[in-house]
C-alpha cells in the first residue's frame, strides 16, 4: 500500500504551459500528484502518454483553474470522479466509473466506456463515441439550471438511467440494429433519456414511459448531434425526430409503498 | 379507504377544572389532535391521531393534560400482542410496508446492562478527576505502522482528526431533521471540540462555516456531494449501512423535499430522494477501495476517510476488508441504532447488537495486526456515559450519539419521525414546526449533556486509576459480565464477574 507520505517528493519536470508525461509504470498516486503539481504551476494543457489503467485522472485537480488533460492509452476506473470544471479527452477506451459524482467540466472518450458511466453526476457533460456498459447515468441529478448531460454514440447495457433524478442522457444508436438492454429507467424519477434506434416497451423499467418530443427536445438534440459530430464525425445521417423520449411516470415512484 | 378498526394508542385525559381554553395544545399538535369547540366552549381531542409525544402535556400551562398509554386493549395474549394485532390491522387497511422511526424498541438483551466496570482498591490508587488531570482527547485516523523520522522531524503520513471527548454526533441528515436541529448539533460540536455528522443529505450553505467540525457523508444517493462539501470537512464518511436498516436504502419522501432541501441535495423540488440499497460502484472490497481512494484523491489526501457499516453477522471479516481497503476509520452501527424512517420489519429484526459487533471487530483487527491502522467508532443506542465507557473498554475509539442528542434537544421517542411531523421541531422540515428548535437553547442543552457525560466518564476512569481514555481502549480486563452465558462472554472477550 502506498501511503501519502511518498507523494511529497515527486519531482515535476514539466512546468511550462503545455506539459507531457509518460505514464508507463507510474502509480496512480504519483501520476495524479504530478498532474496536480503541473496544474498548480500554471500548466493548462497536460498530455499523458502510455496510460495503462491509472485511476482517478482529473480528480486531484479540484480547486484549481480549468485544465485540459489529453490521455493516450486506457485510463483506469473513476476517470474524472468528483471532478470540477476540467476537460478530459481520452484517445482510447475508458473503464468503469467515468465521471462518477462529477461536479462540472467535460469528458470526451474516443472509444467505449465501462459500467456506471456518469453515476450521480451533478453537472458537466460526457461524450462517448462508442458504447457504454451497465447502469449508465445511474442516479444522475439536476438542480435549477444545472443540468448534466451524457451522450453515447452507440448503445448501452441494462439498467440504463436507473434511479435517474435529473439530467439528460442521449443514445445515438450508431452502428447497431437494436438496443438490447433491459430495465431502462428503473426507478427513474427525474430527467430525460433520448434513444435513437429500435427497442420495445418491455425493455422499459416500471417507472419509465415514452412521451412525444417537443420543440425544446429537438433543439437540444440537434445541438448534441452537432457537438458529437464535431468531436468524432458522424458515420450516418441523424435527425432529432428519430429519437424516442423516455421520462419518469412521476416524481414519486414509491409513494404508495407504505402503510 | 376502509373504516379503521384500530384502537387509539394513547388516551388523552383533560382535567376540565384546570383547562383555561388557551388553545396551546391545539397550536402545538402537528397531528391535529386537539381543537377548540366554540359551541360548548371546550377543548376537544381526537386521541386516535395522538403520537404520544407529550408536547401538549409538557406545554399545557395549567397541567390539565395527561397523555397515557390507552388501557383499552385486546384480550391478553403473549403471542398476539396488541402491537401485532394493531400492525396487522393497519396493513390489512393499507396494503403497505409499515414504517417507523427511532431505533429497535424490542426487549432484546442490552449487553451494556450485563457488563460491570472495575475500580481501584488498595493495590493501585484511584484518581480524583476534579483535582488531577484527566485526558479524554482522542485522535481519529490511521496510525503509521512505524514512526518515520527525516531530519529529526517525524514524518506524519496520515491525517488525524482531534476530538476533545470521545462523543460524536451521529449522522442526522438535513431533510430528516430540521436545519435548526442540525445547526444546534453543529454549534454544540464546535463548542465542546468534537464533530457532528452531516448525514447523507448534503450540507446547507449556512452550515459550511462549521467545516472543521463536520464529518460529511458520501452515501449511495451521493446527495449534495460536491468538491466544496468534501473540502470543507474534518472527515469524509462512506455510508454503506445503518444499524436501523441494514441492507436497505433510504427514501426521503418528495413532500419533504422543499426548496432548501433540494438545494442541499441537488435534486429538483418535490421529487423523492432515493438512496439505492447498495452503492452501485461498490460490489466488493476492491470496489470500496476504489471509492475510498477516489475521495482521498478528491481531497488531496488531507482528510481521513471513514466507512460506516451496519453491524451484521460477518461484521468482523468485513471490517478487516475495510481496513485493508484503506479506510482510516470504521464506524459500526448496531441493532438499536436510530433512523428517521425505516421499515419496521427491518428495524426490529435485522442486525447484531453493537456490543457483540464491536467486540468481534476489535478482536479480529487485533488478531490480524490491523487495529492500529484504523479508529473504530461505535454507534447504535448509547443511552448514558456508562454505555460509552464500556464501549471504549470493548475497543471503541469514540461513539456516535444520535438518539441521545435528539432526546437532549427535546425528542421523546414517539417513533413518528417518518411522518414528517415532529411537534418538538426536530424531525421535520415544516417551517412552523421546525421553528420550535431555537439553536441558541438547543445547542446549550447539547453542550450540557455532553459535558455531564464527559465528567461522568472522568469519574469512572479515575475510579479505575486511569488518567487517559486511551489507556482504557480495548482494555477488557476492566469489564466483567453478569448474567451472561459462556458464548456471550467469549464473543465479548470478558470474564464473568468474580473470575
XYZ file of C-alpha atoms in Angstrom:
758
model
C 0.000 0.000 0.000
C 1.392 3.357 -0.994
C 0.894 5.933 1.691
C 0.504 9.616 1.080
C 3.871 10.382 2.631
C 5.611 9.256 -0.527
C 3.928 11.918 -2.562
C 5.639 14.953 -1.157
C 8.880 14.348 -3.022
C 7.592 13.801 -6.543
C 9.694 15.836 -8.917
C 7.950 17.615 -11.747
C 9.960 18.112 -14.846
C 7.335 19.816 -16.985
C 6.338 23.234 -15.761
C 5.622 25.081 -18.983
C 2.083 25.894 -20.228
C 1.915 22.546 -22.001
C 3.143 19.506 -20.134
C 3.642 15.996 -21.403
C 4.092 12.999 -19.159
C 4.910 9.373 -19.758
C 2.612 7.374 -17.517
C 4.213 3.997 -18.162
C 4.711 2.163 -14.854
C 3.818 5.258 -12.853
C 1.403 4.625 -9.961
C -1.907 6.443 -9.993
C -0.969 8.423 -6.913
C 2.298 9.600 -8.399
C 0.727 10.400 -11.760
C -2.137 12.383 -10.238
C 0.260 14.227 -7.972
C 2.394 15.152 -10.996
C -0.700 16.364 -12.823
C -1.722 18.435 -9.821
C 1.707 19.966 -9.361
C 1.882 20.850 -13.056
C -1.545 22.492 -12.868
C -0.549 24.353 -9.713
C 2.409 25.788 -11.633
C 0.150 27.158 -14.306
C 0.085 24.368 -16.876
C -3.264 24.436 -18.669
C -2.825 21.508 -21.063
C -1.404 18.204 -19.975
C -0.790 15.296 -22.332
C -0.446 11.857 -20.791
C 1.121 9.124 -22.875
C 1.133 5.351 -22.325
C -1.613 5.413 -19.704
C -2.364 1.877 -18.511
C -5.218 1.783 -16.033
C -4.235 4.619 -13.691
C -7.314 5.624 -11.745
C -8.864 8.963 -10.831
C -7.221 11.051 -13.509
C -8.576 14.585 -13.091
C -9.905 14.015 -9.581
C -6.936 15.598 -7.816
C -7.362 18.814 -9.840
C -10.230 20.003 -7.654
C -9.920 23.611 -6.615
C -7.530 24.560 -9.448
C -8.296 26.670 -12.564
C -9.533 24.707 -15.622
C -7.035 22.275 -17.110
C -7.298 20.212 -20.282
C -5.958 16.677 -19.902
C -5.373 14.558 -23.016
C -4.926 10.867 -22.455
C -3.336 8.387 -24.838
C -3.968 4.821 -23.737
C -6.552 3.443 -21.333
C -7.282 5.338 -18.130
C -8.455 3.296 -15.134
C -11.654 3.396 -13.118
C -13.204 6.613 -11.857
C -11.807 8.843 -14.574
C -12.754 12.384 -13.565
C -14.549 11.214 -10.412
C -15.743 14.169 -8.291
C -14.134 16.374 -10.966
C -14.924 20.042 -11.006
C -14.628 22.073 -14.181
C -11.787 20.471 -16.157
C -11.720 18.881 -19.608
C -10.517 15.334 -20.209
C -10.060 13.879 -23.676
C -9.337 10.152 -23.961
C -7.809 8.864 -27.184
C -8.966 5.320 -26.483
C -11.389 3.406 -24.288
C -12.311 4.246 -20.711
C -13.175 1.836 -17.902
C -15.789 1.855 -15.134
C -16.987 4.916 -13.232
C -16.198 7.629 -15.798
C -17.384 10.955 -14.336
C -18.509 9.342 -11.057
C -20.270 12.040 -8.967
C -18.756 14.619 -11.314
C -19.500 18.215 -10.497
C -18.590 20.017 -13.690
C -16.384 20.007 -16.761
C -16.278 17.748 -19.776
C -15.094 14.221 -20.507
C -14.738 13.030 -24.102
C -13.979 9.374 -24.799
C -12.869 8.377 -28.295
C -13.918 4.786 -27.733
C -16.185 2.937 -25.293
C -16.856 3.460 -21.605
C -17.453 0.816 -18.927
C -20.112 0.466 -16.233
C -21.776 3.237 -14.145
C -20.849 5.959 -16.632
C -21.684 9.365 -15.142
C -23.065 7.842 -11.970
C -24.578 10.504 -9.670
C -23.273 13.263 -11.906
C -24.386 16.681 -10.718
C -23.187 18.861 -13.574
C -20.994 18.863 -16.688
C -21.059 16.733 -19.829
C -19.734 13.412 -21.047
C -19.379 12.320 -24.676
C -18.660 8.680 -25.504
C -18.055 7.784 -29.134
C -18.976 4.080 -28.930
C -20.984 2.073 -26.383
C -21.289 2.162 -22.593
C -21.678 -0.615 -20.013
C -24.261 -1.303 -17.307
C -26.138 1.357 -15.324
C -25.080 4.399 -17.356
C -26.308 7.711 -15.865
C -27.303 5.920 -12.658
C -28.842 8.427 -10.267
C -27.792 11.449 -12.332
C -29.174 14.634 -10.767
C -30.042 18.200 -11.624
C -30.735 21.328 -9.692
C -32.084 24.621 -11.006
C -30.369 25.416 -14.269
C -27.553 22.971 -13.608
C -28.429 20.059 -15.876
C -25.739 17.453 -16.647
C -25.706 15.589 -19.933
C -24.315 12.338 -21.301
C -24.203 11.457 -24.998
C -23.357 7.889 -26.005
C -22.700 7.207 -29.703
C -23.848 3.589 -29.780
C -25.866 1.676 -27.226
C -25.563 0.686 -23.560
C -26.342 -2.252 -21.270
C -29.047 -2.988 -18.681
C -30.353 -0.541 -16.077
C -29.689 2.464 -18.270
C -30.689 5.612 -16.364
C -31.576 3.722 -13.200
C -32.811 5.965 -10.351
C -32.271 8.982 -12.611
C -33.259 12.112 -10.678
C -32.351 14.635 -13.362
C -30.112 15.407 -16.313
C -30.222 14.314 -19.938
C -28.965 11.079 -21.423
C -28.754 10.586 -25.195
C -28.100 7.319 -27.066
C -27.420 7.945 -30.744
C -27.703 4.268 -31.647
C -24.946 4.447 -34.255
C -23.720 1.198 -35.779
C -26.255 -1.156 -34.201
C -29.500 -2.832 -35.209
C -31.438 -2.900 -31.937
C -30.921 -1.737 -28.370
C -30.714 -4.915 -26.289
C -30.680 -3.590 -22.746
C -33.489 -4.229 -20.229
C -34.763 -2.203 -17.279
C -34.344 1.176 -18.966
C -35.083 3.898 -16.427
C -35.870 1.596 -13.498
C -36.743 3.887 -10.586
C -36.353 6.992 -12.751
C -37.976 10.000 -11.071
C -36.411 12.926 -12.911
C -34.500 13.752 -16.099
C -34.881 12.530 -19.681
C -33.480 9.680 -21.768
C -33.413 10.121 -25.558
C -32.867 6.979 -27.616
C -32.438 6.573 -31.350
C -32.839 3.135 -32.818
C -35.306 0.313 -32.212
C -36.305 -1.009 -28.804
C -39.582 -2.261 -27.395
C -41.713 -1.104 -24.498
C -40.947 -4.209 -22.465
C -37.358 -3.044 -22.239
C -38.516 -0.111 -20.143
C -38.483 -0.208 -16.344
C -41.749 0.203 -14.442
C -41.161 3.832 -13.580
C -40.462 4.934 -17.172
C -42.717 5.855 -20.074
C -42.396 7.210 -23.596
C -43.635 10.686 -24.373
C -43.648 12.736 -27.612
C -40.747 15.029 -28.489
C -41.309 18.756 -28.164
C -39.531 21.622 -29.859
C -37.186 22.128 -26.884
C -36.174 18.469 -27.152
C -35.465 18.836 -30.874
C -33.322 21.897 -30.265
C -31.367 20.151 -27.511
C -30.891 17.034 -29.634
C -29.672 18.878 -32.702
C -27.158 20.749 -30.537
C -25.912 17.440 -29.095
C -25.758 15.791 -32.526
C -23.733 18.767 -33.741
C -21.388 18.520 -30.784
C -20.941 14.789 -31.265
C -20.268 15.265 -34.992
C -17.679 17.905 -34.244
C -15.886 15.655 -31.768
C -15.947 12.358 -33.669
C -17.647 12.875 -37.061
C -20.957 11.237 -37.937
C -20.943 7.943 -39.893
C -24.615 8.297 -40.785
C -27.249 10.989 -41.063
C -29.048 11.665 -37.769
C -32.078 13.844 -37.299
C -33.618 14.836 -33.955
C -37.039 13.473 -34.978
C -35.644 9.917 -34.955
C -35.382 9.836 -31.157
C -37.743 8.374 -28.566
C -38.108 10.357 -25.393
C -38.260 8.416 -22.122
C -39.370 10.180 -18.976
C -40.443 9.195 -15.466
C -44.120 8.386 -14.918
C -43.945 10.533 -11.797
C -41.640 12.250 -9.370
C -42.660 9.790 -6.662
C -42.254 6.220 -7.949
C -42.597 4.655 -4.497
C -45.193 6.907 -2.906
C -47.805 4.197 -2.328
C -45.438 1.628 -0.920
C -46.034 2.366 2.734
C -48.844 1.822 5.238
C -60.355 3.758 2.408
C -61.822 1.218 4.823
C -63.099 2.348 8.213
C -60.314 1.692 10.673
C -60.564 -0.997 13.310
C -57.523 0.303 15.119
C -57.651 1.234 18.789
C -56.178 4.576 19.785
C -52.624 4.070 21.011
C -52.891 6.764 23.649
C -55.615 8.037 25.898
C -55.892 11.754 26.459
C -57.352 12.921 29.747
C -58.143 16.570 30.196
C -58.859 17.957 33.631
C -61.712 20.305 32.792
C -61.299 22.192 36.069
C -57.770 23.095 35.113
C -58.236 23.768 31.372
C -58.375 27.511 30.648
C -59.088 27.099 26.904
C -55.830 28.827 25.987
C -55.545 26.544 22.890
C -51.832 25.942 23.390
C -52.415 22.210 22.923
C -54.218 22.811 19.629
C -51.426 25.035 18.311
C -48.670 22.672 19.460
C -50.051 19.476 17.952
C -48.989 18.942 14.336
C -51.101 15.779 14.281
C -54.175 17.952 14.906
C -55.345 16.019 17.943
C -56.745 18.988 19.857
C -59.303 21.565 18.729
C -61.462 24.221 20.318
C -65.211 23.762 20.111
C -66.899 27.156 20.161
C -70.383 25.838 20.810
C -69.509 24.183 24.075
C -66.520 26.416 24.865
C -64.424 23.322 25.456
C -61.257 21.845 24.066
C -61.897 18.530 22.323
C -59.388 15.833 21.418
C -59.235 13.127 18.761
C -56.981 10.681 20.527
C -56.824 8.313 17.559
C -54.309 10.717 15.975
C -52.127 11.057 19.084
C -48.459 10.039 18.743
C -47.831 10.213 22.470
C -45.031 12.747 22.087
C -46.126 14.610 25.249
C -45.608 18.045 23.672
C -49.105 19.234 24.676
C -48.835 17.839 28.174
C -45.458 19.489 28.761
C -46.553 22.853 27.375
C -50.016 22.998 28.963
C -49.676 25.959 31.337
C -52.063 24.511 33.916
C -51.015 20.867 33.727
C -54.504 19.899 32.614
C -53.457 17.189 30.167
C -52.414 13.613 30.787
C -51.417 11.512 27.794
C -51.046 7.871 28.772
C -50.961 4.515 27.027
C -54.523 3.603 26.226
C -55.513 0.941 28.768
C -58.208 -0.210 26.365
C -56.804 -3.321 24.752
C -57.476 -6.771 23.400
C -57.656 -9.956 25.435
C -54.213 -10.654 26.893
C -52.221 -12.871 24.550
C -48.473 -13.456 24.742
C -48.359 -14.432 21.092
C -50.836 -11.965 19.593
C -49.834 -8.847 21.438
C -51.603 -5.564 20.945
C -48.717 -4.416 18.722
C -49.007 -7.474 16.454
C -52.767 -7.101 16.159
C -52.575 -3.343 15.500
C -49.802 -3.711 12.908
C -51.651 -6.405 11.043
C -54.868 -4.422 11.034
C -53.024 -1.395 9.685
C -51.606 -3.493 6.866
C -54.984 -5.004 6.137
C -56.274 -1.463 5.759
C -53.449 -0.117 3.551
C -51.569 -2.996 1.956
C -48.293 -1.233 2.650
C -44.960 -1.692 4.352
C -45.071 -0.480 7.965
C -42.734 2.421 8.574
C -41.311 3.551 11.863
C -38.710 5.888 13.305
C -36.047 5.801 16.054
C -34.269 2.558 16.978
C -35.335 -1.016 17.688
C -37.620 -0.915 20.740
C -37.886 -4.662 21.270
C -36.778 -6.275 24.538
C -33.605 -7.826 23.157
C -30.758 -8.155 25.620
C -28.875 -4.925 26.193
C -25.377 -6.139 26.973
C -24.292 -2.831 28.486
C -26.590 -3.695 31.380
C -24.791 -7.022 31.831
C -21.304 -5.538 31.967
C -19.809 -4.010 35.086
C -16.716 -1.859 35.441
C -13.663 -2.333 37.596
C -12.285 0.110 40.177
C -9.022 0.504 42.066
C -8.786 -0.735 45.659
C -5.546 -0.733 47.701
C -3.168 -2.112 45.082
C -3.332 0.873 42.765
C -4.572 4.317 43.618
C -7.753 5.722 42.132
C -7.589 9.240 40.718
C -9.803 12.179 41.551
C -10.653 13.859 38.249
C -11.728 17.064 39.959
C -8.203 17.697 41.156
C -5.944 15.788 38.781
C -5.516 15.972 35.022
C -7.672 13.559 33.080
C -7.367 13.115 29.345
C -10.366 12.409 27.121
C -8.724 13.725 23.957
C -8.839 11.246 21.119
C -7.359 11.235 17.632
C -9.253 9.582 14.820
C -7.423 8.204 11.826
C -4.899 5.683 10.649
C -1.765 5.270 12.738
C 1.522 4.640 10.935
C 2.969 1.137 11.304
C 6.204 2.678 12.459
C 7.354 6.193 13.104
C 9.469 7.592 10.308
C 11.889 10.392 11.121
C 13.510 12.563 8.463
C 15.967 15.283 9.513
C 14.993 14.703 13.144
C 11.347 15.502 12.264
C 8.687 12.834 12.463
C 7.016 12.280 9.118
C 3.319 12.344 9.720
C 1.848 10.268 6.967
C -1.852 10.112 7.698
C -4.317 12.844 8.500
C -5.774 12.711 12.006
C -8.769 14.472 13.461
C -8.629 15.568 17.080
C -11.710 15.363 19.260
C -11.638 16.594 22.841
C -14.030 13.957 24.079
C -14.913 10.579 22.557
C -18.510 11.583 21.836
C -19.541 12.456 18.278
C -22.956 13.370 16.959
C -24.195 10.649 14.675
C -25.314 11.094 11.069
C -28.568 13.048 11.028
C -29.270 14.423 7.598
C -30.787 17.745 6.666
C -34.192 16.692 5.463
C -34.533 14.005 8.073
C -34.018 16.679 10.749
C -34.682 20.400 10.558
C -31.985 22.922 9.721
C -32.402 24.359 13.214
C -31.713 20.962 14.762
C -28.690 20.450 12.516
C -27.354 23.890 13.356
C -27.749 23.122 17.069
C -25.639 19.990 16.632
C -23.031 21.939 14.650
C -22.772 24.644 17.279
C -22.561 22.223 20.184
C -19.928 20.075 18.449
C -17.853 23.181 17.776
C -18.202 24.453 21.333
C -17.023 21.233 23.005
C -14.406 20.354 20.400
C -15.985 17.367 18.768
C -17.691 16.543 15.469
C -21.168 16.296 14.052
C -22.084 14.205 11.038
C -23.915 15.799 8.117
C -25.696 12.589 7.212
C -26.311 11.928 3.556
C -28.408 14.959 2.690
C -25.641 17.410 1.843
C -24.652 20.397 3.931
C -26.732 23.567 3.737
C -24.733 26.697 2.868
C -25.379 28.121 6.340
C -23.501 25.239 7.968
C -20.443 25.242 5.734
C -18.683 27.502 8.219
C -18.557 24.594 10.683
C -16.279 22.640 8.337
C -13.619 21.782 10.908
C -16.246 20.014 12.956
C -18.225 18.122 10.368
C -17.986 14.585 9.090
C -19.565 14.680 5.646
C -21.214 11.588 4.286
C -20.949 10.104 0.842
C -23.820 7.644 0.670
C -25.311 5.660 -2.193
C -27.515 8.603 -3.216
C -24.483 10.950 -3.312
C -26.759 13.841 -2.362
C -25.011 17.187 -2.200
C -21.582 15.592 -2.629
C -19.667 18.362 -4.346
C -15.990 19.346 -4.147
C -16.701 22.181 -1.701
C -18.626 19.814 0.585
C -15.713 17.381 0.589
C -13.094 20.076 1.040
C -14.829 21.769 3.950
C -14.927 18.784 6.211
C -12.900 17.293 9.009
C -13.508 13.795 7.735
C -15.418 12.018 4.971
C -17.602 9.022 5.679
C -18.725 6.477 3.127
C -22.070 5.286 4.370
C -22.585 1.673 3.442
C -25.235 0.871 6.001
C -27.162 1.957 9.028
C -27.988 -0.062 12.140
C -31.689 0.687 11.951
C -31.971 -0.649 8.410
C -29.039 -2.819 7.338
C -29.050 -3.751 3.692
C -31.713 -1.377 2.519
C -31.578 2.073 1.008
C -33.137 5.325 2.045
C -36.139 7.234 0.867
C -36.866 10.846 1.728
C -40.429 11.341 0.514
C -40.987 14.062 -2.076
C -43.213 16.123 0.194
C -40.207 16.695 2.461
C -38.013 17.888 -0.443
C -38.571 21.609 -0.084
C -36.666 24.333 -1.897
C -33.851 24.476 0.640
C -33.558 20.693 0.887
C -33.469 20.417 -2.877
C -30.618 22.949 -2.870
C -28.643 20.947 -0.313
C -29.291 17.643 -2.091
C -29.030 18.960 -5.673
C -32.287 17.387 -6.803
C -35.495 19.046 -8.046
C -38.126 20.224 -5.540
C -40.789 17.632 -4.715
C -39.020 14.541 -6.068
C -38.366 11.537 -3.892
C -34.785 11.473 -2.656
C -33.876 7.824 -3.178
C -30.730 6.298 -1.773
C -30.162 2.987 -3.545
C -29.613 -0.049 -1.293
C -26.005 -0.520 -2.458
C -23.528 1.953 -3.847
C -23.629 0.803 -7.447
C -19.920 1.460 -7.782
C -19.221 -0.838 -4.812
C -19.887 -4.542 -5.138
C -16.698 -5.722 -3.416
C -13.909 -4.734 -1.020
C -11.805 -3.846 -4.051
C -14.564 -1.515 -5.282
C -14.778 0.019 -1.818
C -11.064 0.692 -2.053
C -11.729 2.457 -5.342
C -14.178 4.863 -3.713
C -12.028 5.393 -0.615
C -9.128 6.428 -2.829
C -11.355 8.486 -5.133
C -12.348 10.539 -2.081
C -8.730 10.773 -0.928
C -7.687 11.920 -4.385
C -10.519 14.454 -4.477
C -9.308 15.948 -1.185
C -5.583 15.655 -1.841
C -5.085 13.067 0.938
C -5.847 15.704 3.553
C -8.874 14.028 5.175
C -9.341 10.718 6.925
C -11.952 8.547 5.230
C -14.366 6.588 7.373
C -16.552 3.698 6.277
C -19.778 3.148 8.171
C -21.444 -0.244 8.152
C -24.389 -1.729 9.952
C -23.470 -4.436 12.443
C -24.211 -7.727 10.686
C -23.148 -11.356 11.132
C -19.871 -11.008 9.276
C -19.009 -7.523 10.524
C -15.572 -8.634 11.749
C -14.483 -10.028 8.393
C -15.969 -7.053 6.562
C -14.172 -4.662 8.914
C -10.901 -6.386 8.179
C -11.568 -5.824 4.477
C -12.461 -2.202 5.094
C -9.149 -1.521 6.833
C -7.240 -3.304 4.090
C -9.175 -1.220 1.558
C -7.610 1.892 3.039
C -10.248 3.290 5.386
C -8.833 5.334 8.254
C -11.893 4.952 10.458
C -14.580 2.262 10.727
C -17.963 3.147 12.131
C -20.176 0.247 13.196
C -23.837 0.896 13.805
C -25.613 -1.682 15.925
C -29.066 -3.200 16.087
C -30.537 -0.398 18.199
C -29.364 2.487 16.021
C -31.979 5.094 15.197
C -33.465 6.305 11.949
C -35.805 8.943 10.577
C -37.685 6.286 8.628
C -37.260 2.562 8.176
C -39.492 -0.405 7.521
C -40.435 -1.672 10.958
C -39.797 -5.267 9.998
C -36.184 -4.398 9.135
C -35.594 -2.196 12.172
C -36.850 -4.820 14.570
C -35.350 -7.942 13.029
C -32.084 -7.239 11.201
C -28.639 -6.708 12.643
C -26.406 -7.512 15.582
C -26.193 -5.717 18.943
C -23.369 -3.175 18.877
C -21.710 -4.706 21.949
C -21.179 -8.010 20.132
C -20.193 -6.453 16.809
C -17.765 -4.019 18.404
C -16.061 -6.722 20.459
C -15.744 -9.070 17.499
C -14.429 -6.351 15.169
C -11.854 -5.173 17.708
C -10.724 -8.766 18.388
C -10.465 -9.574 14.713
C -8.451 -6.474 13.861
C -6.123 -7.141 16.783
C -5.577 -10.747 15.776
C -4.711 -9.618 12.263
C -2.390 -6.848 13.429
C -4.614 -4.201 11.855
C -6.116 -2.488 14.875
C -3.667 0.417 14.857
C -4.408 1.093 11.213
C -7.839 2.500 11.902
C -10.018 4.047 14.546
C -13.327 2.486 15.499
C -16.471 4.489 16.144
C -19.298 2.514 17.734
C -22.896 3.550 17.210
C -26.385 2.387 17.960
C -28.336 3.111 21.099
C -25.895 4.668 23.575
C -28.044 5.918 26.424
C -25.611 7.092 29.084
C -21.958 7.649 29.848
C -21.610 4.135 31.281
C -22.542 2.650 27.883
C -19.853 4.838 26.320
C -17.057 3.878 28.686
C -17.932 0.192 28.355
C -17.741 0.584 24.576
C -14.281 2.125 24.894
C -13.205 -0.807 27.058
C -14.546 -3.175 24.391
C -12.402 -1.432 21.775
C -14.096 1.741 20.513
C -12.108 4.935 19.999
C -15.267 7.019 20.135
C -19.012 6.614 19.956
C -21.677 8.149 17.780
C -24.650 9.654 19.603
C -27.807 10.160 17.582
C -30.884 9.387 19.638
C -29.217 10.701 22.812
C -28.620 14.067 21.140
C -32.203 14.219 19.914
C -33.526 13.436 23.379
C -31.343 16.210 24.805
C -32.933 18.628 22.306
C -36.488 17.557 23.086
C -37.260 14.210 21.394
C -39.437 11.822 23.361
C -39.025 8.824 21.017
C -42.609 8.710 19.832
C -41.230 6.996 16.683
C -43.308 9.068 14.271
C -40.277 10.680 12.567
C -41.284 9.131 9.235
C -44.476 11.210 9.101
C -42.545 14.455 8.673
C -44.493 15.830 11.628
C -42.476 16.412 14.771
C -44.081 18.510 17.450
C -40.680 19.048 19.037
C -39.426 20.640 15.800
C -36.589 18.153 15.304
C -37.508 15.559 12.711
C -39.467 17.795 10.387
C -38.907 20.324 7.669
C -42.214 22.107 8.235
C -41.234 25.764 8.834
C -43.914 26.244 11.516
C -42.862 23.175 13.490
C -39.102 23.463 12.999
C -39.054 26.979 14.484
C -39.621 25.255 17.828
C -35.959 24.405 17.951
C -34.042 27.519 18.865
C -30.375 26.749 18.156
C -29.308 29.075 20.987
C -31.188 26.954 23.505
C -30.903 23.517 21.896
C -27.121 23.846 21.496
C -26.844 24.717 25.195
C -28.788 21.595 26.110
C -26.479 19.526 23.898
C -23.341 21.091 25.362
C -24.688 20.476 28.863
C -25.358 16.786 28.353
C -22.013 16.200 26.625
C -20.223 17.985 29.475
C -22.113 15.921 32.034
C -21.210 12.678 30.281
C -17.585 13.778 29.991
C -17.460 14.404 33.745
C -19.014 11.033 34.482
C -16.561 9.304 32.163
C -13.708 11.005 34.000
C -15.115 9.855 37.332
C -15.302 6.267 36.139
C -11.813 6.419 34.618
C -10.440 7.922 37.807
C -12.046 5.159 39.822
C -10.180 2.629 37.704
C -6.934 4.501 38.298
C -6.703 5.548 34.662
C -5.970 9.136 33.660
C -6.354 8.901 29.890
C -9.195 7.372 27.927
C -6.598 5.976 25.535
C -5.382 3.625 28.273
C -8.823 2.085 28.564
C -9.372 1.457 24.851
C -9.782 -2.255 24.263
C -8.775 -2.995 27.863
C -11.409 -5.608 28.579
C -9.775 -6.590 31.868
C -11.696 -3.633 33.269
C -15.008 -5.285 32.392
C -16.809 -8.268 33.852
C -20.022 -9.903 32.709
C -23.038 -10.512 34.915
C -25.746 -12.990 33.983
C -24.174 -13.892 30.635
C -23.663 -17.317 29.140
C -20.288 -18.685 28.079
C -20.707 -17.901 24.407
C -21.704 -14.321 25.171
C -18.671 -13.846 27.421
C -16.491 -15.375 24.734
C -17.726 -13.035 21.995
C -17.417 -10.044 24.300
C -13.960 -11.209 25.368
C -14.677 -10.529 29.013
C -14.574 -12.727 32.105
C -17.583 -13.336 34.278
C -17.927 -11.351 37.479
C -15.793 -12.894 40.219
C -13.431 -14.545 37.751
